mmCIF file of C-alpha atoms and ligand atoms in Angstrom:
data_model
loop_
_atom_site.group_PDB
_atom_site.id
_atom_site.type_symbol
_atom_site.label_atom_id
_atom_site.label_comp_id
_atom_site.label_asym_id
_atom_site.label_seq_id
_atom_site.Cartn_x
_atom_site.Cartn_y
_atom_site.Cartn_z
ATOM 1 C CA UNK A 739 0.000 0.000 0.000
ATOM 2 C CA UNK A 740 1.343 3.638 -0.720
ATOM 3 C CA UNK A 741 2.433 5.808 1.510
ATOM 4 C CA UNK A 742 -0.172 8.030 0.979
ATOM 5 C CA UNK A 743 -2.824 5.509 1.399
ATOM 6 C CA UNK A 744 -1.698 4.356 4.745
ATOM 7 C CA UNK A 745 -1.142 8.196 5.964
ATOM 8 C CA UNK A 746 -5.196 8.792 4.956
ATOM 9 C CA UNK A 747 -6.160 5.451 6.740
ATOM 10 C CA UNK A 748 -4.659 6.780 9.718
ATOM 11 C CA UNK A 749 -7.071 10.305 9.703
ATOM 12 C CA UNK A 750 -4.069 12.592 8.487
ATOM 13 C CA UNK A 751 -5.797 15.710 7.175
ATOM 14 C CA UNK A 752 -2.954 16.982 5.243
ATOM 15 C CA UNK A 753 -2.552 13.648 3.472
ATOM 16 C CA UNK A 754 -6.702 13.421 2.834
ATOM 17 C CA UNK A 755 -6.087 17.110 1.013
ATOM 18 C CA UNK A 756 -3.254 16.349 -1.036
ATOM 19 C CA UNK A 757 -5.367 13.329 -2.408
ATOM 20 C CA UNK A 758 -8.304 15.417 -2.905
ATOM 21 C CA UNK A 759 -6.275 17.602 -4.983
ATOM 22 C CA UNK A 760 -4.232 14.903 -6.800
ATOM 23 C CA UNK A 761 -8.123 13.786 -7.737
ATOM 24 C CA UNK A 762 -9.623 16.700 -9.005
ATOM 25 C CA UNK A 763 -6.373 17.431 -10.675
ATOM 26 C CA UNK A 764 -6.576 13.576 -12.453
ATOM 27 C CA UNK A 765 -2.727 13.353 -11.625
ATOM 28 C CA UNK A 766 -1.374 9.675 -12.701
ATOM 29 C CA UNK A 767 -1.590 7.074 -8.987
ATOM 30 C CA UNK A 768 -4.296 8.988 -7.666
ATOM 31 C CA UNK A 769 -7.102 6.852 -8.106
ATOM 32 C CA UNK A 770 -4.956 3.716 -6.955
ATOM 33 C CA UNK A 771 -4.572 5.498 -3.871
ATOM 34 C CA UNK A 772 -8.486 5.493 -3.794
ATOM 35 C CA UNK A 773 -8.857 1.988 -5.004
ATOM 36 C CA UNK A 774 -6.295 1.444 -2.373
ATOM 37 C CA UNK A 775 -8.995 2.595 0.506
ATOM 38 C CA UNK A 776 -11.493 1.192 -1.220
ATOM 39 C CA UNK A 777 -11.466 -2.110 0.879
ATOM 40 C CA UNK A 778 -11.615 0.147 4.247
ATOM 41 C CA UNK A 779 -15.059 2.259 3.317
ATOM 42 C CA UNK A 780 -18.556 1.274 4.263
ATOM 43 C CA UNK A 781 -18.283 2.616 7.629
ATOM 44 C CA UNK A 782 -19.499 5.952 7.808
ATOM 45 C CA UNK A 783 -23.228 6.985 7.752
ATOM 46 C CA UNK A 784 -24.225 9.021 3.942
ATOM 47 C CA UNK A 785 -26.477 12.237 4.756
ATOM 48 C CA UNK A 786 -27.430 13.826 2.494
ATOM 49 C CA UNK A 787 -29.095 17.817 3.277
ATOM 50 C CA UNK A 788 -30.607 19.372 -0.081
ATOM 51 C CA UNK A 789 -33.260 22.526 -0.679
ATOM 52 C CA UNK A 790 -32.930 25.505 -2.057
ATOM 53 C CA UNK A 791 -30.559 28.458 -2.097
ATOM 54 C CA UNK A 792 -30.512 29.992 1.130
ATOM 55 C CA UNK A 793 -32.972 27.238 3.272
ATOM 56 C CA UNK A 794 -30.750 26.961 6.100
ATOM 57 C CA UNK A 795 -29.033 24.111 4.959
ATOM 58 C CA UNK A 796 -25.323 25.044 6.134
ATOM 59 C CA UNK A 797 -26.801 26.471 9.962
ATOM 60 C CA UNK A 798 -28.623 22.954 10.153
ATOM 61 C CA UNK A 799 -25.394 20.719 8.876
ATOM 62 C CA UNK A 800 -23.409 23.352 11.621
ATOM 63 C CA UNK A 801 -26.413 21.961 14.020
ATOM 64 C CA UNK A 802 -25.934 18.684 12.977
ATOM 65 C CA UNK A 803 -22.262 18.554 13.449
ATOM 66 C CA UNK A 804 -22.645 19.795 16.934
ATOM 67 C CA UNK A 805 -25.415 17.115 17.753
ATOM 68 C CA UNK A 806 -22.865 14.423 16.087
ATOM 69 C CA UNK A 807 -19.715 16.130 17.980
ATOM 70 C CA UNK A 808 -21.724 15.835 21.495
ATOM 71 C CA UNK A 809 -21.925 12.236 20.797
ATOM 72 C CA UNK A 810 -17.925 12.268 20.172
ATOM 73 C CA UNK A 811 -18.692 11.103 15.996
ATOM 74 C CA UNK A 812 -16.762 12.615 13.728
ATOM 75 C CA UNK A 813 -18.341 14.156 10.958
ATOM 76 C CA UNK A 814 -17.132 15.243 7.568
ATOM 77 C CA UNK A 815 -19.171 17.923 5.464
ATOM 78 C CA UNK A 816 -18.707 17.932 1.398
ATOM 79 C CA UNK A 817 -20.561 21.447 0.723
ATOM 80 C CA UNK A 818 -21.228 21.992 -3.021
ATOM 81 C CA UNK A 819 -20.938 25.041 -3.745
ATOM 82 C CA UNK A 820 -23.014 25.574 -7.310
ATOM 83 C CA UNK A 821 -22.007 29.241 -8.020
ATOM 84 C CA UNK A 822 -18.293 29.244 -6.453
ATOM 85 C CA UNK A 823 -15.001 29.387 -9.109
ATOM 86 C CA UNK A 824 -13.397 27.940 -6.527
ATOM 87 C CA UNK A 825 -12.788 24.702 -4.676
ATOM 88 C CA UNK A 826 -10.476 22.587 -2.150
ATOM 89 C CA UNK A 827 -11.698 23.560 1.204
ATOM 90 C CA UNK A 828 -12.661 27.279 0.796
ATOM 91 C CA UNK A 829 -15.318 27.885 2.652
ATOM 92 C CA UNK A 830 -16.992 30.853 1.790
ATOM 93 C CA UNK A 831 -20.574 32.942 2.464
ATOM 94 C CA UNK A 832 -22.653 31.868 4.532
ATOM 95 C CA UNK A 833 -20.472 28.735 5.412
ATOM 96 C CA UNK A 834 -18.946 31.098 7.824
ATOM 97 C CA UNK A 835 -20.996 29.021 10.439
ATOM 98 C CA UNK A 836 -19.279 25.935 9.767
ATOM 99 C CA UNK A 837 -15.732 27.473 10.076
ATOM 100 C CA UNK A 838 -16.517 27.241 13.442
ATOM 101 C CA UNK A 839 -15.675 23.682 13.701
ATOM 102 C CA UNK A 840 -11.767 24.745 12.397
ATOM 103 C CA UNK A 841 -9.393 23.408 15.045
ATOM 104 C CA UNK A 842 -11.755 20.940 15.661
ATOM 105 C CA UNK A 843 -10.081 17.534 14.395
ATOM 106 C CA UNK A 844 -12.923 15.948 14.407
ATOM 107 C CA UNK A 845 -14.772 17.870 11.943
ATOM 108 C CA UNK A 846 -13.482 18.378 7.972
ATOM 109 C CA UNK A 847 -15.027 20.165 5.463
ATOM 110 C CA UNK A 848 -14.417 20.565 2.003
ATOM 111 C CA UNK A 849 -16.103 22.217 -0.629
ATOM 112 C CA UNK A 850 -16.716 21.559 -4.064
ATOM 113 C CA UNK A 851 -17.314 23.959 -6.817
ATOM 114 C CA UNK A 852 -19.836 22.416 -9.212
ATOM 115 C CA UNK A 853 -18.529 24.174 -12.321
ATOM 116 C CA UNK A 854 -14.878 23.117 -13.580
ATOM 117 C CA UNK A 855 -14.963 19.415 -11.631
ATOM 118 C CA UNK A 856 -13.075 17.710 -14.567
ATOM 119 C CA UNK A 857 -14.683 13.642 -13.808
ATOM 120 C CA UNK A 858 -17.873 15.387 -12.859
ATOM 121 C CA UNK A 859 -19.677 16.835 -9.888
ATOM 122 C CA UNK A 860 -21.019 13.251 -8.840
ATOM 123 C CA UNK A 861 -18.166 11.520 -9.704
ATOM 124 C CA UNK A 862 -16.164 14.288 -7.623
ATOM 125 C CA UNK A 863 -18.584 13.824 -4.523
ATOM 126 C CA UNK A 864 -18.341 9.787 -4.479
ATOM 127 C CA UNK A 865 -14.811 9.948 -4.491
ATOM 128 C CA UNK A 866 -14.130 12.582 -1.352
ATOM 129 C CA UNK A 867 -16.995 10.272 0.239
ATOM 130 C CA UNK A 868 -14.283 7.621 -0.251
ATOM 131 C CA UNK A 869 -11.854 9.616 1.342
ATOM 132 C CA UNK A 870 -13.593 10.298 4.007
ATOM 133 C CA UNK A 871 -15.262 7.223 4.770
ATOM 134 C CA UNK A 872 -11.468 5.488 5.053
ATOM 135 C CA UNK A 873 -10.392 8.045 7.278
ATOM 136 C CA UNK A 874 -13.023 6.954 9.616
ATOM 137 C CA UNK A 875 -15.418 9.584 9.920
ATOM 138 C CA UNK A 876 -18.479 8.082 11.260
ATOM 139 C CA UNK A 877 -20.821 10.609 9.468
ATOM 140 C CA UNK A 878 -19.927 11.975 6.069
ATOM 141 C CA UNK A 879 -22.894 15.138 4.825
ATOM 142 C CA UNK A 880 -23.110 16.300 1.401
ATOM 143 C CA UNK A 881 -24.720 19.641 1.282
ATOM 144 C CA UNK A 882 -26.210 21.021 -1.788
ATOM 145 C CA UNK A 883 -28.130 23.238 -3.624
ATOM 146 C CA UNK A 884 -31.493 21.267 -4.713
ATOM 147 C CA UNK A 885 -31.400 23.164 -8.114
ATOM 148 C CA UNK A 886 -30.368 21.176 -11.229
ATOM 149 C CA UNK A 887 -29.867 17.768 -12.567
ATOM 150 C CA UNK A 888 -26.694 17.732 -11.221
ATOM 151 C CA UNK A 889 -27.837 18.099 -7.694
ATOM 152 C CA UNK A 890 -30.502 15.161 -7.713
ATOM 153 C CA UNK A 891 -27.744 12.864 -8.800
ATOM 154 C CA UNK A 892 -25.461 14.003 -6.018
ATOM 155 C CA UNK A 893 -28.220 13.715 -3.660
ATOM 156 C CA UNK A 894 -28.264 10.506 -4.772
ATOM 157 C CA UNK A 895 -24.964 9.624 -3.561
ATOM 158 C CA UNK A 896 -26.364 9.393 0.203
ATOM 159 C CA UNK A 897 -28.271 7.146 1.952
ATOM 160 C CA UNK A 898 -30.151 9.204 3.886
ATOM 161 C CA UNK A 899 -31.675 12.412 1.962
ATOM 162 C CA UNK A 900 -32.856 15.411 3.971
ATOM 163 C CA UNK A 901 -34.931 18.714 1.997
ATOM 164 C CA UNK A 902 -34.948 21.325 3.020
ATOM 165 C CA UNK A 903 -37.607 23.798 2.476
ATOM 166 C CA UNK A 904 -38.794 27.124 4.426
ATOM 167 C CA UNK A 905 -41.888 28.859 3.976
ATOM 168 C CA UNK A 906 -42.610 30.637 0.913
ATOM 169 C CA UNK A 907 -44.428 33.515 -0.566
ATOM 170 C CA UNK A 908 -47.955 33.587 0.190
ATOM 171 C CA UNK A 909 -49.428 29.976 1.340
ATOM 172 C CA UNK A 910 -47.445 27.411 1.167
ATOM 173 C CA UNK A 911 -43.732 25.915 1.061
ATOM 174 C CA UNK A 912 -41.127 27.072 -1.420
ATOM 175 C CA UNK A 913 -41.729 25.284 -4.951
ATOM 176 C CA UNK A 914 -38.540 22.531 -4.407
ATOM 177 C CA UNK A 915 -37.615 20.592 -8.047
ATOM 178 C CA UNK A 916 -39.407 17.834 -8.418
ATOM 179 C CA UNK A 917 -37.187 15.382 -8.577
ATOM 180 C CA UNK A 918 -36.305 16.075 -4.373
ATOM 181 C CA UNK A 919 -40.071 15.142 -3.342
ATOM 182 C CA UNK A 920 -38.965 11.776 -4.352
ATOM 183 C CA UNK A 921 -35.696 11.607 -2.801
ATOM 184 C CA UNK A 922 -36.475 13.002 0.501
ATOM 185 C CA UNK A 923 -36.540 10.822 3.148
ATOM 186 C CA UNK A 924 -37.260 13.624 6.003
ATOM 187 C CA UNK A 925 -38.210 16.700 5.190
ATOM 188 C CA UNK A 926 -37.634 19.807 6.901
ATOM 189 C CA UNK A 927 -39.703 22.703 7.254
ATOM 190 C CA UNK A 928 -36.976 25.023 8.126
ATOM 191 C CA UNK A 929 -37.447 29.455 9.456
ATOM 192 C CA UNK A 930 -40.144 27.818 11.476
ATOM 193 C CA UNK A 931 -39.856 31.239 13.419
ATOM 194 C CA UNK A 932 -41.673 32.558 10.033
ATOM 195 C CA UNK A 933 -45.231 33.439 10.628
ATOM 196 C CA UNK A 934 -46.200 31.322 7.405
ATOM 197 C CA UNK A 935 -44.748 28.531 8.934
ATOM 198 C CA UNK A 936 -47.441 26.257 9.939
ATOM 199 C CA UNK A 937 -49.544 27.110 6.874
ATOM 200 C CA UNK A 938 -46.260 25.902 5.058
ATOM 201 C CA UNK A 939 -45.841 22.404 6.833
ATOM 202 C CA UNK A 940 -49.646 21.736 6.107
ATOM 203 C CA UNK A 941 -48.746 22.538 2.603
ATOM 204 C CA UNK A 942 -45.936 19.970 2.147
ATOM 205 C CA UNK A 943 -48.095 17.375 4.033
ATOM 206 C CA UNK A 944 -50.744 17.765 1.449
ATOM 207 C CA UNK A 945 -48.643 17.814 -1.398
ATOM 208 C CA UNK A 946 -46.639 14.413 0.199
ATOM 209 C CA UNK A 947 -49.968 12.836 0.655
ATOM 210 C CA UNK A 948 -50.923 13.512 -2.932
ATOM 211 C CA UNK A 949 -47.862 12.001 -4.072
ATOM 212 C CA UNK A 950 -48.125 9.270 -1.568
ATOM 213 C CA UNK A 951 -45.798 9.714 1.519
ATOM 214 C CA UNK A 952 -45.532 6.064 2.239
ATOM 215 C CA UNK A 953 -42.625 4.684 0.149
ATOM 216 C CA UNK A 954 -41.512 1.041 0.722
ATOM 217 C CA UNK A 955 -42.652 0.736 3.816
ATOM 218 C CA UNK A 956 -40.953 4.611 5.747
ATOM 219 C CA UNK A 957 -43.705 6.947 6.348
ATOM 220 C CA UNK A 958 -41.724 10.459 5.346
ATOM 221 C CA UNK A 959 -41.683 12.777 8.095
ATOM 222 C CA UNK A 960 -41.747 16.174 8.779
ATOM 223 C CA UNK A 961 -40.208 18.149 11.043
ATOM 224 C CA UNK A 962 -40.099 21.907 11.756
ATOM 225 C CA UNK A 963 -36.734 23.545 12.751
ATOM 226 C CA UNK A 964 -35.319 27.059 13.240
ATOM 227 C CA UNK A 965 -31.789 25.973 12.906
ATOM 228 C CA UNK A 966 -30.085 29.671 14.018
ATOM 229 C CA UNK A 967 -31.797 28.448 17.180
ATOM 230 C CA UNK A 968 -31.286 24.801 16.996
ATOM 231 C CA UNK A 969 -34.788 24.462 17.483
ATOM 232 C CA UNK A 970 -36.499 20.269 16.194
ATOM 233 C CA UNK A 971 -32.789 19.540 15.583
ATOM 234 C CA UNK A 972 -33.502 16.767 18.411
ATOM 235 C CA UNK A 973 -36.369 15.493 16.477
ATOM 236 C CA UNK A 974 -34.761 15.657 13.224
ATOM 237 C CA UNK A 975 -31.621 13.625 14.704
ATOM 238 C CA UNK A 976 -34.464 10.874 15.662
ATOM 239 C CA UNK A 977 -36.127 10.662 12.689
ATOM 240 C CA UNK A 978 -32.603 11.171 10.751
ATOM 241 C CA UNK A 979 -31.488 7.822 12.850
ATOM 242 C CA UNK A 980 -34.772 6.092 12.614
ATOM 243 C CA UNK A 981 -34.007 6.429 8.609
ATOM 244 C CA UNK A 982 -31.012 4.883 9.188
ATOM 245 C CA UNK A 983 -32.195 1.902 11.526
ATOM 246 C CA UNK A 984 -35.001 1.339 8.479
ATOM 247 C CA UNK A 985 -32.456 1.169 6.150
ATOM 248 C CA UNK A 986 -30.131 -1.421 7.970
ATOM 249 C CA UNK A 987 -33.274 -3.812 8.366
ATOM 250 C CA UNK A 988 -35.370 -3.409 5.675
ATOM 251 C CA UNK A 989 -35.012 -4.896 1.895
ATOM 252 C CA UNK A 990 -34.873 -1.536 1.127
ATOM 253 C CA UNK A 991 -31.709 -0.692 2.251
ATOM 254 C CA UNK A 992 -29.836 -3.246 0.137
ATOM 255 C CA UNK A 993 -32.302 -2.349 -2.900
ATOM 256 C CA UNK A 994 -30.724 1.190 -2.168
ATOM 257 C CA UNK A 995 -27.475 0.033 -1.767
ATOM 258 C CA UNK A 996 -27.182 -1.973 -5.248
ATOM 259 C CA UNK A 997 -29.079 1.327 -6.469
ATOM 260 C CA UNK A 998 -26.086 3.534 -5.137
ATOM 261 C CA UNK A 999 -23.305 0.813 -6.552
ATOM 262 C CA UNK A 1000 -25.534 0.634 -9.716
ATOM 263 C CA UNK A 1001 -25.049 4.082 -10.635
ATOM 264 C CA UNK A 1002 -21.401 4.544 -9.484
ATOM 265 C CA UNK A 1003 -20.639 1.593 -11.514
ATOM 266 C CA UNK A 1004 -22.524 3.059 -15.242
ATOM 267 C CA UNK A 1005 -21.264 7.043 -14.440
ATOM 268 C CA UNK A 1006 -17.565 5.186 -14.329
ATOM 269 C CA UNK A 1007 -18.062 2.817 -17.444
ATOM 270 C CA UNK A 1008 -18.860 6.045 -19.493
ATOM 271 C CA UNK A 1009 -17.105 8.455 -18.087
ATOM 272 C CA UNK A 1010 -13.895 5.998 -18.472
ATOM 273 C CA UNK A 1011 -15.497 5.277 -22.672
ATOM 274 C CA UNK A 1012 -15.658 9.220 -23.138
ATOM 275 C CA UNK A 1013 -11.984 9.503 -22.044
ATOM 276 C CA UNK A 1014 -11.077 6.573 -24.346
ATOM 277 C CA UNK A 1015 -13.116 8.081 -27.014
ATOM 278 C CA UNK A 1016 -11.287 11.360 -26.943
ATOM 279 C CA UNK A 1017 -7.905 9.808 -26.801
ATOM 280 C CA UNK A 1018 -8.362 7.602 -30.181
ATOM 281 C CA UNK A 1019 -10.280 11.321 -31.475
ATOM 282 C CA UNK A 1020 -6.920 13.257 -30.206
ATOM 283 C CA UNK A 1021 -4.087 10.622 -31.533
ATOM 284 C CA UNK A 1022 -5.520 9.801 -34.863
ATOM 285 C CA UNK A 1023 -5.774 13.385 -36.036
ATOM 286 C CA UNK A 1024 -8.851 15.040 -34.547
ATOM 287 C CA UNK A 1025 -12.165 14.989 -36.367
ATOM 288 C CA UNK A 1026 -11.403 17.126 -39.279
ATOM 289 C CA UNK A 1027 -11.131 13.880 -41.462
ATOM 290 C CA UNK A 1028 -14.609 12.654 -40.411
ATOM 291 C CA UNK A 1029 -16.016 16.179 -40.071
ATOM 292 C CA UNK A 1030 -14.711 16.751 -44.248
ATOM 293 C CA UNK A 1031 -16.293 13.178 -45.146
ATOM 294 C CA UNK A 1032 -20.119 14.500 -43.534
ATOM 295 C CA UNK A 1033 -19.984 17.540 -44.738
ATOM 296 C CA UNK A 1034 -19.142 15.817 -48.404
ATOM 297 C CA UNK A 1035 -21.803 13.482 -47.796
ATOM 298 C CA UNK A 1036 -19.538 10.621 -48.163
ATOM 299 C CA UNK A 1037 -20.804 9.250 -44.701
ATOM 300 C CA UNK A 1038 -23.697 10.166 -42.808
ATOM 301 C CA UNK A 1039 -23.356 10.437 -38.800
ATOM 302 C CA UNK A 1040 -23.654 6.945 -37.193
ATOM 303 C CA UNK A 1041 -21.229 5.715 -39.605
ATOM 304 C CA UNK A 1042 -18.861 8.020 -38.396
ATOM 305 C CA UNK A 1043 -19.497 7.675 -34.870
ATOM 306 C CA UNK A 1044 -18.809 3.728 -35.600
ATOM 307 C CA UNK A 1045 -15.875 4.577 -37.199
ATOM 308 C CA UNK A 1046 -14.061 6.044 -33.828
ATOM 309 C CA UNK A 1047 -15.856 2.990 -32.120
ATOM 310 C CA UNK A 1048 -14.448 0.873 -34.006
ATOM 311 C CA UNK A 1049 -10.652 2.416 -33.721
ATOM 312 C CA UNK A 1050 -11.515 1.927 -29.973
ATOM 313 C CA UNK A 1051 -12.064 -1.699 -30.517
ATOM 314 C CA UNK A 1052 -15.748 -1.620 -29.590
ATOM 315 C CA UNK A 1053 -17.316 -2.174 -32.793
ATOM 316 C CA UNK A 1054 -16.910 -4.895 -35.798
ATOM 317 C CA UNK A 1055 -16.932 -3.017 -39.195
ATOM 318 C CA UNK A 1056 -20.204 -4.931 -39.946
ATOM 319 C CA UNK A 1057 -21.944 -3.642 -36.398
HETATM 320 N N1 LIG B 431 -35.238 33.273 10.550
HETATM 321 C C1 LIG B 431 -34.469 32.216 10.300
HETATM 322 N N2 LIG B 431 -33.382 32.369 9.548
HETATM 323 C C2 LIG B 431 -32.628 31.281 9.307
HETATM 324 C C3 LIG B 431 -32.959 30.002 9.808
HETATM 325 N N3 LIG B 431 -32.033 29.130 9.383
HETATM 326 C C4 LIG B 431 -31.149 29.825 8.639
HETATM 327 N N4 LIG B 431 -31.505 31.128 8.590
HETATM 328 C C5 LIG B 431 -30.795 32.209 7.883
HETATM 329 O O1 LIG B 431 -30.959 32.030 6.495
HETATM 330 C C6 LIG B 431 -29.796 32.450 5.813
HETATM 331 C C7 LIG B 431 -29.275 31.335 4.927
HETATM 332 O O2 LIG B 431 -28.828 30.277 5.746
HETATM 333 P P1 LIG B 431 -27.793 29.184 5.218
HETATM 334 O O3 LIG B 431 -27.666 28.174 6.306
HETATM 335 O O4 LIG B 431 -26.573 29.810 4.717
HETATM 336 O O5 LIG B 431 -28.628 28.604 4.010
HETATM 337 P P2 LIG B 431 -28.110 27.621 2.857
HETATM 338 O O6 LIG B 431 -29.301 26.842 2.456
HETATM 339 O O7 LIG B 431 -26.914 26.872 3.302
HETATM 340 O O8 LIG B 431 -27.714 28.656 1.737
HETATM 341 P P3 LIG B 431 -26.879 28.349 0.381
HETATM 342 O O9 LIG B 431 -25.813 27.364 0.707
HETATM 343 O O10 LIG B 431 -26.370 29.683 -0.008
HETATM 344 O O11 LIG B 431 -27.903 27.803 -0.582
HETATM 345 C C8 LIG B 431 -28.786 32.857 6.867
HETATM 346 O O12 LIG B 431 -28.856 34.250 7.003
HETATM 347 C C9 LIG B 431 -29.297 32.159 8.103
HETATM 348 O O13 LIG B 431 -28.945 32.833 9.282
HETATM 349 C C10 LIG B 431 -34.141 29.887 10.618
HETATM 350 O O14 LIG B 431 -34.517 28.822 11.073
HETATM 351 N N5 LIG B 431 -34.855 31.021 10.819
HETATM 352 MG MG1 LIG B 432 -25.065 26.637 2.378
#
């Protein structure tokens, strides 16, 4: 095992970072140092904590931490950061809160910037959850930003999803993408301190109930919070853990589980075919060629396409 690997085992934050960078730089050995730790992950508990811009998701994963930190776990925090040119453990805005936790050794977080990730944001978030998990955290968060595709796939990358919403304008919760009233597992009505708040929470129930809140046998709750306050943090720990108890005895959890592996599996097939695909494009000349036969009409697209399949060895000329 390398050096590194063995350093990151141990907890070394300084040895975690350089391999974080060495990642999202795609230096040469870096992923054998993760395939390396691979064999010493499946420890620490996935939460995920998704909603829109400005929820309260960072002051409830800074409540969180503190719950997790007065029961001696430690917890690691990936924060995506959707808007932010920058990334390797700046922590920025609002996350203010969480810097908090700096000088705490038992608390780590990094941030990711979803624009410029070269593998991908997902791809990016599985592989610090490596990291992390190896070093022995016992709880690893992801926070993001509920907004795009991008986000539902890294919300994915959990096993237990929390959404956040707060109250909106006029009567009921803020609109959240669709895609998160499937993934939530607990929901949180957060700025419960807002007078709209109750009207909000009835809202969300309604709108669970239409979509059917019981799914595969765990009921989804909901729980009201003002996290500047750490007010329902309690409650949402409980129902956060009851998730998690569900999960370790239920079908469901290993349905999840293969679901999880499933997709890790497919985004690394392709990802790993699309970096073929542009080496073969790259050494053999560019497209030019190819791009001088279509516009001649001497070939027509899916030929083509087979064409650089087939210098990659994936296709027979008769395919
Ligand atoms: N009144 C009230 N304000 C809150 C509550 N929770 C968070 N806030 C405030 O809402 C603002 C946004 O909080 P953040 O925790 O940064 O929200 P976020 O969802 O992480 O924001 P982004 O990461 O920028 O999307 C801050 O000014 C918080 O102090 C709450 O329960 N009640
Ligand atoms: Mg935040």
């Amino acid at each position: 095992m390398s050096g590194l690997a063995q350093r990151v085992l141990g907890g070394e934050v300084r040895a975690a970072a350089r391999l974080m960078r060495a990642l999202d730089d795609e230096l040469p050995g870096a992923r054998d140092v993760l395939a390396q730790l691979h064999g010493h992950t499946g420890r620490a508990f996935l939460l995920g904590v998704t909603g829109n811009p400005g929820a309260g998701k960072s002051t409830l994963t800074d409540q969180l931490i503190r719950h997790y930190r007065g029961l001696d776990k430690r917890v690691a925090v990936i924060a995506i950061d959707p808007s932010s040119p920058f990334s390797g453990g700046a922590i920025l805005g609002d996350r203010i809160r969480m810097q908090d936790h700096a000088g705490d050794s038992g608390v780590f977080i990094r941030s990711l910037a979803t624009r410029g990730v070269l593998g991908g944001l997902t791809a990016s978030t599985r592989d610090v959850i490596t990291v992390f998990d190896a070093m022995g955290f016992d709880v690893v968060i992801v926070e993001t930003v509920g907004v795009g595709q991008d986000e539902v796939d890294v919300a994915n990358t959990v096993e237990t999803s929390v959404v956040v919403t707060v109250p909106g304008l006029g009567d009921g919760v803020q609109a959240i993408k669709a895609g998160l009233l499937e993934i939530a597992d607990v929901f949180v009505v957060n700025k419960a301190d807002h007078p709209d708040a109750k009207r909000a929470e009835r809202h969300l129930a309604m709108l669970l109930d239409l979509e059917g809140r019981e799914r595969r046998g765990w009921a989804v709750p909901i729980v009201p919070t003002v996290a500047t306050r750490g007010e329902g943090i309690a409650t949402l720990v409980e129902h956060i853990e009851a998730h998690r108890g569900f999960l370790a005895d239920a079908p469901e959890g290993r349905r999840r589980a293969r679901a999880r592996q499933q997709a890790a599996l497919l985004d690394r097939v392709y990802a790993m075919l699309r970096h073929q695909a542009a080496g073969i494009i790259a050494r053999s000349g560019g497209l030019e060629p190819l791009l001088d036969a279509l516009e001649r009409r001497e070939i027509e697209p899916y030929g083509a396409a087979l064409r650089i399949l087939q210098a990659m060895g994936l296709e027979r000329g008769d395919g």
